[in-house]
mmCIF file of C-alpha atoms (C1' of nucleotides) in Angstrom:
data_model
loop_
_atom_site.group_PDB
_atom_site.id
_atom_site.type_symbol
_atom_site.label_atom_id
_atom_site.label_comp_id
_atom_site.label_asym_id
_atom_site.label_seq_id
_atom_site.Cartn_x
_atom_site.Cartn_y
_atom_site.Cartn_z
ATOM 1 C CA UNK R 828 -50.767 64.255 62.458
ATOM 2 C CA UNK R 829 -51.441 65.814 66.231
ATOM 3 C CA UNK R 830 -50.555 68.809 67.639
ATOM 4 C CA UNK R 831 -50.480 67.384 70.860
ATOM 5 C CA UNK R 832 -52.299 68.623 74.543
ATOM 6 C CA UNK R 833 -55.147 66.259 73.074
ATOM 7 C CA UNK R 834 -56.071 69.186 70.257
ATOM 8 C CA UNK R 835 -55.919 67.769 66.808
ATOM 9 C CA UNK R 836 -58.130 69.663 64.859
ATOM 10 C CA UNK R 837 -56.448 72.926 63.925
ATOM 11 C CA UNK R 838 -54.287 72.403 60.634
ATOM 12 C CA UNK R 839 -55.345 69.588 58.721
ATOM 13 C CA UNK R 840 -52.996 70.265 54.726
ATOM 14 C CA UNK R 841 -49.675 71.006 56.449
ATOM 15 C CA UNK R 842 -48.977 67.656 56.565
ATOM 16 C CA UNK R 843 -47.421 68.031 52.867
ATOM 17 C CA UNK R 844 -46.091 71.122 53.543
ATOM 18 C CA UNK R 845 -43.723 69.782 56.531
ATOM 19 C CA UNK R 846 -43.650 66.266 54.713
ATOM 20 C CA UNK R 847 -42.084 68.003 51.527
ATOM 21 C CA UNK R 848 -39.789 70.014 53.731
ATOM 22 C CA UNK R 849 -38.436 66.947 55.581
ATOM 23 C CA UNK R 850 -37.272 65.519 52.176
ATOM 24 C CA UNK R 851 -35.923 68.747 50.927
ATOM 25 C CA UNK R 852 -33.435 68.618 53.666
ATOM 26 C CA UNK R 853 -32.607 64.738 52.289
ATOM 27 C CA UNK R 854 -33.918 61.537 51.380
ATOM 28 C CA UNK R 855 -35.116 59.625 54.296
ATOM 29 C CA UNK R 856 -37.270 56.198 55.076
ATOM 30 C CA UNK R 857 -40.921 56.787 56.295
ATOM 31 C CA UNK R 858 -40.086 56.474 59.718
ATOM 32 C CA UNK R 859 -37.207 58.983 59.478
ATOM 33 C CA UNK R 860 -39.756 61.409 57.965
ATOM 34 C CA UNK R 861 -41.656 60.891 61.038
ATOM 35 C CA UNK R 862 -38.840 62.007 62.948
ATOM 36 C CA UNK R 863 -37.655 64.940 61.299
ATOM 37 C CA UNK R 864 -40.663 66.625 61.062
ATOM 38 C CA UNK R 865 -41.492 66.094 65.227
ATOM 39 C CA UNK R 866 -37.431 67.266 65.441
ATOM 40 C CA UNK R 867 -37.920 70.766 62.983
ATOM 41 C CA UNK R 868 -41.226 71.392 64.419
ATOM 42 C CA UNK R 869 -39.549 70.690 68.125
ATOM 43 C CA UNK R 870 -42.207 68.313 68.908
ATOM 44 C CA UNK R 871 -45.311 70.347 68.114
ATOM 45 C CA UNK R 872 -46.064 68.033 65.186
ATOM 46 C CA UNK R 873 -46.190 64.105 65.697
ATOM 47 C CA UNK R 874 -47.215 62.559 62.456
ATOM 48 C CA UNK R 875 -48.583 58.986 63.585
ATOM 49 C CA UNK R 876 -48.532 56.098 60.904
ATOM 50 C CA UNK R 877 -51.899 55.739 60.048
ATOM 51 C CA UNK R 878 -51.323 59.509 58.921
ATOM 52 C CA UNK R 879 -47.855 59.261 57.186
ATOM 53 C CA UNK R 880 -47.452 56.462 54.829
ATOM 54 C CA UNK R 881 -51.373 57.139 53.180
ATOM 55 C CA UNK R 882 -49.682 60.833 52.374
ATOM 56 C CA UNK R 883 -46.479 59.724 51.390
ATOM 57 C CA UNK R 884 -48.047 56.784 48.726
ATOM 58 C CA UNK R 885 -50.734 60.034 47.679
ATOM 59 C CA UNK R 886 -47.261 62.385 46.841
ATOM 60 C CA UNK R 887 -45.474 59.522 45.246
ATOM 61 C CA UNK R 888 -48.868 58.810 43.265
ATOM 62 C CA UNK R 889 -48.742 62.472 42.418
ATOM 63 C CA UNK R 890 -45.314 62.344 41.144
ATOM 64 C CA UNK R 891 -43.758 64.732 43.719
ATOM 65 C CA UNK R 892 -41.142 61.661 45.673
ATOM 66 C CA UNK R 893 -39.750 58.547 43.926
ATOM 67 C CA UNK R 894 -39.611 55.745 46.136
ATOM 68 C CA UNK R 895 -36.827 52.413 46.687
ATOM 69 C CA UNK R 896 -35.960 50.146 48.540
ATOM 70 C CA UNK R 897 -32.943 50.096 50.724
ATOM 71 C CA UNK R 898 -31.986 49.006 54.215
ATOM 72 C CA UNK R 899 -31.867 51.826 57.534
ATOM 73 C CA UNK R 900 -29.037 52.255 59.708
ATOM 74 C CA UNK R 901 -30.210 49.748 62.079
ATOM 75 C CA UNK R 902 -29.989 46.727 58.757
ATOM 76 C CA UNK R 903 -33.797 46.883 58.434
ATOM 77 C CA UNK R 904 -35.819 46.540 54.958
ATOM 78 C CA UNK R 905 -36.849 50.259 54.584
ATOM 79 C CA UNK R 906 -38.887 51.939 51.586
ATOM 80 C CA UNK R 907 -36.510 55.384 50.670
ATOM 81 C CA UNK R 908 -38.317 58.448 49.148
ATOM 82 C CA UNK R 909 -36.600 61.297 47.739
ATOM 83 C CA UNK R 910 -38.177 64.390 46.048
ATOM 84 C CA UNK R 911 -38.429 64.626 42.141
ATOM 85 C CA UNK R 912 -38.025 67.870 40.447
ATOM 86 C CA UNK R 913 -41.865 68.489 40.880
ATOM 87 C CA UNK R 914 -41.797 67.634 43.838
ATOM 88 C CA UNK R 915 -39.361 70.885 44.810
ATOM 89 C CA UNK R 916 -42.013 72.925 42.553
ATOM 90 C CA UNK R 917 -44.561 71.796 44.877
ATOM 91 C CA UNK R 918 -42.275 72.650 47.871
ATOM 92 C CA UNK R 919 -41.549 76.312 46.601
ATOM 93 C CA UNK R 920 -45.263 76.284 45.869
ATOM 94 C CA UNK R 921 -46.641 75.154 48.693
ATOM 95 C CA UNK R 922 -43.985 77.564 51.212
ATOM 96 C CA UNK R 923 -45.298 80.654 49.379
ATOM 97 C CA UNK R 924 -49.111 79.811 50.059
ATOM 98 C CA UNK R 925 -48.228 79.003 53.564
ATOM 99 C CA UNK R 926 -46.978 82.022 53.813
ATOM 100 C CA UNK R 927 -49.928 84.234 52.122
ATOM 101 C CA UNK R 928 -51.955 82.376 54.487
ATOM 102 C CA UNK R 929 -49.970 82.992 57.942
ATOM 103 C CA UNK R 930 -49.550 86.751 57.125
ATOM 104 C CA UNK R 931 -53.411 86.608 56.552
ATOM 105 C CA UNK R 932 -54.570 85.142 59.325
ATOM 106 C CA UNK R 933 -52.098 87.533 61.433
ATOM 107 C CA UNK R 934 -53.291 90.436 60.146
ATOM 108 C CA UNK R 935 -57.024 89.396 60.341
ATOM 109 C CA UNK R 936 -55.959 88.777 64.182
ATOM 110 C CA UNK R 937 -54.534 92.071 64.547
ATOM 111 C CA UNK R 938 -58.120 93.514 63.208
ATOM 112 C CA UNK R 939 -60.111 95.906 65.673
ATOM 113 C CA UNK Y 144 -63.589 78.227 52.442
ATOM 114 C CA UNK Y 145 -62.087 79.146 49.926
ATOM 115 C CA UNK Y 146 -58.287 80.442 49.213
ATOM 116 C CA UNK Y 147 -58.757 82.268 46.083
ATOM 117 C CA UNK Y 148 -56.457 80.984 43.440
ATOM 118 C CA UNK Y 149 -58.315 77.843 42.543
ATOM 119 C CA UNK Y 150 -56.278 76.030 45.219
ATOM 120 C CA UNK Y 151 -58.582 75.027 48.367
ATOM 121 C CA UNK Y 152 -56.415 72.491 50.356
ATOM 122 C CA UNK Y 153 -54.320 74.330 52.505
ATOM 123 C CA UNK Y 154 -55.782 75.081 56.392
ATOM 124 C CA UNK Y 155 -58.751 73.589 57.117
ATOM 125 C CA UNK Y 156 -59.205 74.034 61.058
ATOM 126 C CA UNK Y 157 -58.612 77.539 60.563
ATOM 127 C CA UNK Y 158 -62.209 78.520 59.562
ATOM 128 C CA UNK Y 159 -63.785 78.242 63.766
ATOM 129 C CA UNK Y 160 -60.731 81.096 64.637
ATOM 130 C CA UNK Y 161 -61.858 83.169 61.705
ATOM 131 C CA UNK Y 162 -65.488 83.155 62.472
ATOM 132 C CA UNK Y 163 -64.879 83.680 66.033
ATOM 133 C CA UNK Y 164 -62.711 86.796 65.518
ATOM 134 C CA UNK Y 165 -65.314 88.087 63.429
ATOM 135 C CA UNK Y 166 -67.458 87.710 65.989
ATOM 136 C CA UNK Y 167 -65.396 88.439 68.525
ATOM 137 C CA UNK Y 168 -65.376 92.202 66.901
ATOM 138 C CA UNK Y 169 -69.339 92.572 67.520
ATOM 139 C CA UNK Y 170 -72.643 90.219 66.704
ATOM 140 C CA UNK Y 171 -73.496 89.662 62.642
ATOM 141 C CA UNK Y 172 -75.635 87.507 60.837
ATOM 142 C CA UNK Y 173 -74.677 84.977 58.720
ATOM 143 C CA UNK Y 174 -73.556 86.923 55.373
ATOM 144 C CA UNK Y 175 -72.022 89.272 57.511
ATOM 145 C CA UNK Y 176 -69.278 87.031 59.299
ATOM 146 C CA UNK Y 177 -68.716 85.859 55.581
ATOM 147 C CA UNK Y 178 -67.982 89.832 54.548
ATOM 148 C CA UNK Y 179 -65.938 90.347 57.645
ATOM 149 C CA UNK Y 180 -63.939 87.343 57.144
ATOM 150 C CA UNK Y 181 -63.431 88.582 53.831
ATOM 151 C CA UNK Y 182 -62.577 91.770 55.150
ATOM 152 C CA UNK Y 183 -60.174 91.593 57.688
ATOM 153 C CA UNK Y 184 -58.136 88.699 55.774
ATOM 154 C CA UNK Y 185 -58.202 91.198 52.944
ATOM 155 C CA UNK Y 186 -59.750 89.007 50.382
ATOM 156 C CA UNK Y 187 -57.196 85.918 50.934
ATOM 157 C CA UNK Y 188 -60.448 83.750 52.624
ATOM 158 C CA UNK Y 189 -63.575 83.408 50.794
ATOM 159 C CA UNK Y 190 -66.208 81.779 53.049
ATOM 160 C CA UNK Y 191 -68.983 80.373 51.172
ATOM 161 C CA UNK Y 192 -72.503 79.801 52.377
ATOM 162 C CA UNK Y 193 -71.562 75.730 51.973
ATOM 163 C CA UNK Y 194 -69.123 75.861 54.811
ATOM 164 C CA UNK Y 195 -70.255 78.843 56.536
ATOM 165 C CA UNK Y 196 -73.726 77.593 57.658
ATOM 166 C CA UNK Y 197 -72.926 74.423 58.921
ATOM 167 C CA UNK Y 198 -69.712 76.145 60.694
ATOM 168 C CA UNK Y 199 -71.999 78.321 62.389
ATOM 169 C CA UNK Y 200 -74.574 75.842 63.536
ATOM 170 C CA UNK Y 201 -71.766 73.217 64.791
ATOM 171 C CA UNK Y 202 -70.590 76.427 66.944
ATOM 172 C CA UNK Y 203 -73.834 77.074 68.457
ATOM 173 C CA UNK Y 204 -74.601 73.548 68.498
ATOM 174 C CA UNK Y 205 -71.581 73.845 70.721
ATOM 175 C CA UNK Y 206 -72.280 76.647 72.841
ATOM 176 C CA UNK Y 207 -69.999 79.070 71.568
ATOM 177 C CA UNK Y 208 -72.495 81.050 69.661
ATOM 178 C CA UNK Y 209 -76.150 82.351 70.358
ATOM 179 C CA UNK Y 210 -78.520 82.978 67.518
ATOM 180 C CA UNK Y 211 -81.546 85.115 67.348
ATOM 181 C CA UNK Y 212 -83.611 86.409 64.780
ATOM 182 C CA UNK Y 213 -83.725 90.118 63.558
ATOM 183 C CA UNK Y 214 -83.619 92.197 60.180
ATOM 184 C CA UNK Y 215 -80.822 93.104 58.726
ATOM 185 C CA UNK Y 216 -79.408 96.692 57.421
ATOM 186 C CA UNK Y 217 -81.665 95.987 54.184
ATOM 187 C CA UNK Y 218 -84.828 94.901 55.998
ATOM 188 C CA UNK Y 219 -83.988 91.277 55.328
ATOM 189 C CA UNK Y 220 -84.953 88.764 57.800
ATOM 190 C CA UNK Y 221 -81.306 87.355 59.132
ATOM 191 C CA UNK Y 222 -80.446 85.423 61.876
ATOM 192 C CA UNK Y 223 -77.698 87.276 64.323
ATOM 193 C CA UNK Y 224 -74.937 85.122 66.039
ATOM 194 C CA UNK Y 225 -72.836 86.232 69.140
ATOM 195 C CA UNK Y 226 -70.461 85.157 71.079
ATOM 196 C CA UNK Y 227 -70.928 83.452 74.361
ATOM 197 C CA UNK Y 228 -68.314 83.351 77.191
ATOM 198 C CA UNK Y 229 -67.346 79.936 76.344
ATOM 199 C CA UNK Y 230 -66.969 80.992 73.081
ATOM 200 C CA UNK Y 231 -64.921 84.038 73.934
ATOM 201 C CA UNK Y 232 -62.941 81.449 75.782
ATOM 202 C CA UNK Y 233 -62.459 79.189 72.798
ATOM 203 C CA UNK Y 234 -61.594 81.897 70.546
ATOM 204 C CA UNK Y 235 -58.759 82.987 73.240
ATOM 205 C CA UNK Y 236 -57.635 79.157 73.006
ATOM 206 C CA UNK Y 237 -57.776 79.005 69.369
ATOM 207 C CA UNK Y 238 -55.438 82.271 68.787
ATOM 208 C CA UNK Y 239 -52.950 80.823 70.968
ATOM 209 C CA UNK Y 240 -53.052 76.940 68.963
ATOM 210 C CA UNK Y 241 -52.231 79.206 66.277
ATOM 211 C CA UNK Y 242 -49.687 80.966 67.208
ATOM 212 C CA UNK Y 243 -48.128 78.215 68.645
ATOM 213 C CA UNK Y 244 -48.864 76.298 65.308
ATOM 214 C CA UNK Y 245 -47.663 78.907 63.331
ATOM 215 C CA UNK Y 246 -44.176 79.613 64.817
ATOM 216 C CA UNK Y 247 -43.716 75.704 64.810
ATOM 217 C CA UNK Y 248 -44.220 75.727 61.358
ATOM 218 C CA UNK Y 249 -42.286 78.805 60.908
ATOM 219 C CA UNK Y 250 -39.252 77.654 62.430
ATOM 220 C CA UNK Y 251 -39.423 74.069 60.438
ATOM 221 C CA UNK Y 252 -39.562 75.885 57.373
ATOM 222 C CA UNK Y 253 -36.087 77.779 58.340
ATOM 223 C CA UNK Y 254 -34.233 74.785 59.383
ATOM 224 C CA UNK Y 255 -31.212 73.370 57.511
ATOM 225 C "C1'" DC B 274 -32.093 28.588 70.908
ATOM 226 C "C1'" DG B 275 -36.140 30.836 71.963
ATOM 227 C "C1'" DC B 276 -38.165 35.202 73.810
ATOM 228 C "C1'" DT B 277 -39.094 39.790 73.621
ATOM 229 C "C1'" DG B 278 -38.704 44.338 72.076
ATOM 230 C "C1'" DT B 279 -37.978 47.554 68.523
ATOM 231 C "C1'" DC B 280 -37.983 48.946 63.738
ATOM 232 C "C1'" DG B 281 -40.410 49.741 59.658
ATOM 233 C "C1'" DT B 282 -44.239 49.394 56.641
ATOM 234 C "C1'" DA B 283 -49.043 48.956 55.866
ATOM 235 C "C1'" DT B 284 -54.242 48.870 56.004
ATOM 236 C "C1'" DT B 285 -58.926 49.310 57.758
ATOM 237 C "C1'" DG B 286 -62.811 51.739 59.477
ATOM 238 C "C1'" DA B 287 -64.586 55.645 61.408
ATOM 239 C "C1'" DC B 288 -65.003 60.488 61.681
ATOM 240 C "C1'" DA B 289 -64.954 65.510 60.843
ATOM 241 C "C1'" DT B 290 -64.709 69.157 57.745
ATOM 242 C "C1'" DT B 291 -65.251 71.413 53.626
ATOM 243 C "C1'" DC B 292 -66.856 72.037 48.826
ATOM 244 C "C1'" DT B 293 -70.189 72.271 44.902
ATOM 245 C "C1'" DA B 294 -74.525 72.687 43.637
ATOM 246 C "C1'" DT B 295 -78.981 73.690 44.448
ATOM 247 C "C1'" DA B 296 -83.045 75.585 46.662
ATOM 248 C "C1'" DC B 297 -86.321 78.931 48.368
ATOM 249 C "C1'" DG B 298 -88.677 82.986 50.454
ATOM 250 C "C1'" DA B 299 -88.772 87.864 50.846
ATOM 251 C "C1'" DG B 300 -87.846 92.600 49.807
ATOM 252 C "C1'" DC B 301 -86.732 96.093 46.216
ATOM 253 C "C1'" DG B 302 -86.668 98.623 42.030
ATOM 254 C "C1'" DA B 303 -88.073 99.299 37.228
ATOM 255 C "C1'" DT J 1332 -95.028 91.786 37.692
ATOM 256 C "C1'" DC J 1333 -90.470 90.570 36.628
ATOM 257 C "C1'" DG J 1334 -85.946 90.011 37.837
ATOM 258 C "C1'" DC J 1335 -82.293 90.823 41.086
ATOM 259 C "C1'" DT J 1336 -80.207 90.717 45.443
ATOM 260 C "C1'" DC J 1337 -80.268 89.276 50.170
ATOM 261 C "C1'" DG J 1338 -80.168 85.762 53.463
ATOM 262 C "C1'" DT J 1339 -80.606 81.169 55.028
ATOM 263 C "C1'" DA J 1340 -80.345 76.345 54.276
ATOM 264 C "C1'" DT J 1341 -79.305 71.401 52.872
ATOM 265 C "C1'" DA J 1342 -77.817 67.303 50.269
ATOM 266 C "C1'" DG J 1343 -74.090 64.725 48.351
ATOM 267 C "C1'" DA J 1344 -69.532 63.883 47.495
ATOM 268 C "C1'" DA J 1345 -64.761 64.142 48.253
ATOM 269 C "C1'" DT J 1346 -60.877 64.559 51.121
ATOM 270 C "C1'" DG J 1347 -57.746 64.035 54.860
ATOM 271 C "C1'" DT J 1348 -56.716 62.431 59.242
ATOM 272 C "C1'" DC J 1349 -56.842 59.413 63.240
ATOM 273 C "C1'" DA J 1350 -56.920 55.221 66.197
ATOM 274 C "C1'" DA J 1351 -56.216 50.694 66.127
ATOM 275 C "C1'" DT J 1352 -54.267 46.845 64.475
ATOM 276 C "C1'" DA J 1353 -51.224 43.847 61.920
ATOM 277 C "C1'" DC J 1354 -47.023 41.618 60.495
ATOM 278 C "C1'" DG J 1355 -42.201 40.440 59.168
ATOM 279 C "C1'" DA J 1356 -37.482 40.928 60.406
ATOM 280 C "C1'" DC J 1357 -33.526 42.092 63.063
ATOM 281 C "C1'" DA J 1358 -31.165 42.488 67.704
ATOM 282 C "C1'" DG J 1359 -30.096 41.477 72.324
ATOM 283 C "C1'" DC J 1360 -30.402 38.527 76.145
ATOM 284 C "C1'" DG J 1361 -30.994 34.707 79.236
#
DNA sequence: CGCTGTCGTATTGACATTCTATACGAGCGA
DNA sequence: TCGCTCGTATAGAATGTCAATACGACAGCG
């Protein structure tokens, strides 16, 4: 994932987070995942390859996507993933620490 | 760093901007940016001496920080860390990464 | 028909960061 | 003197991400 001007570093474990929120809104290929999350995030998150398909075979190991084959829009051989009831749980989950987190680090920003 | 409930994962990256808005509030030792962190985030960040350290001498390392010795409150001998002008400027940069980051992630979570 | 580009998936190797656990010296109080 | 807290420090492992690279298949074009 990159947050792009060259900075990379800052938020390393959103990558779930926005990955799981791409499939809430519908089952997509890996690619498309790619996609939605640079078009929800308005281009502030580009999730390369190399970073994408290791997370989504770690969530699929973990039981949070189900995965099949189909074939995209354009007729190509393309591996579906759709989220599993746990894998909502960890959604739900995973929104609510984000947002203990943001208001913390706000408020620890706002601190004189 | 910790984020209390056992859970850990979530926001690495954000541990530099914490540090350096601790800092940014006046010069501490070690233990003391660790109880400020704690403070101002109002318990959600637990730094522990395992990531703090290292942290700390990666930021002098990079010239953000300078580090002398002193006592502390209790007579202790502690090392004091403050922030440079490069590493007022990096905090500056860092706040607005994450704000940026944050209302990305903020508006993903919203869309439909 | 062959060429080239794009789509889509995948892996490898390196790198940075953080965590757990452990260590140790020094001051303080009983 | 014993034990506790303070304060600093490191080693080792695990994790997650990135850059680079690869490859098969479809599509369009000359």
């Amino acid at each position: 994932m990159t947050v792009p001007p060259p900075r990379t570093a800052l938020l390393q474990g959103t990558l779930d987070l926005l990955i799981l929120k791409a499939l809430n809104l519908g089952a997509l290929h890996g690619l498309g995942v790619s996609r939605r999350v640079e078009a929800i995030t308005r281009g502030t998150f580009l999730v390369k390859p190399g970073s994408l398909f290791p997370a989504l075979h770690r969530m699929e190991e973990a039981g949070w996507l189900v995965a099949s084959w189909g074939s995209s829009e354009n007729n190509r051989r393309a591996r579906y993933y759709k989220l599993t009831a746990a894998g909502r749980r960890q959604f739900e989950s995973e929104v609510s620490q984000w947002e203990r987190i943001a208001m913390a680090i706000s408020l620890a920003l706002q601190a004189n």
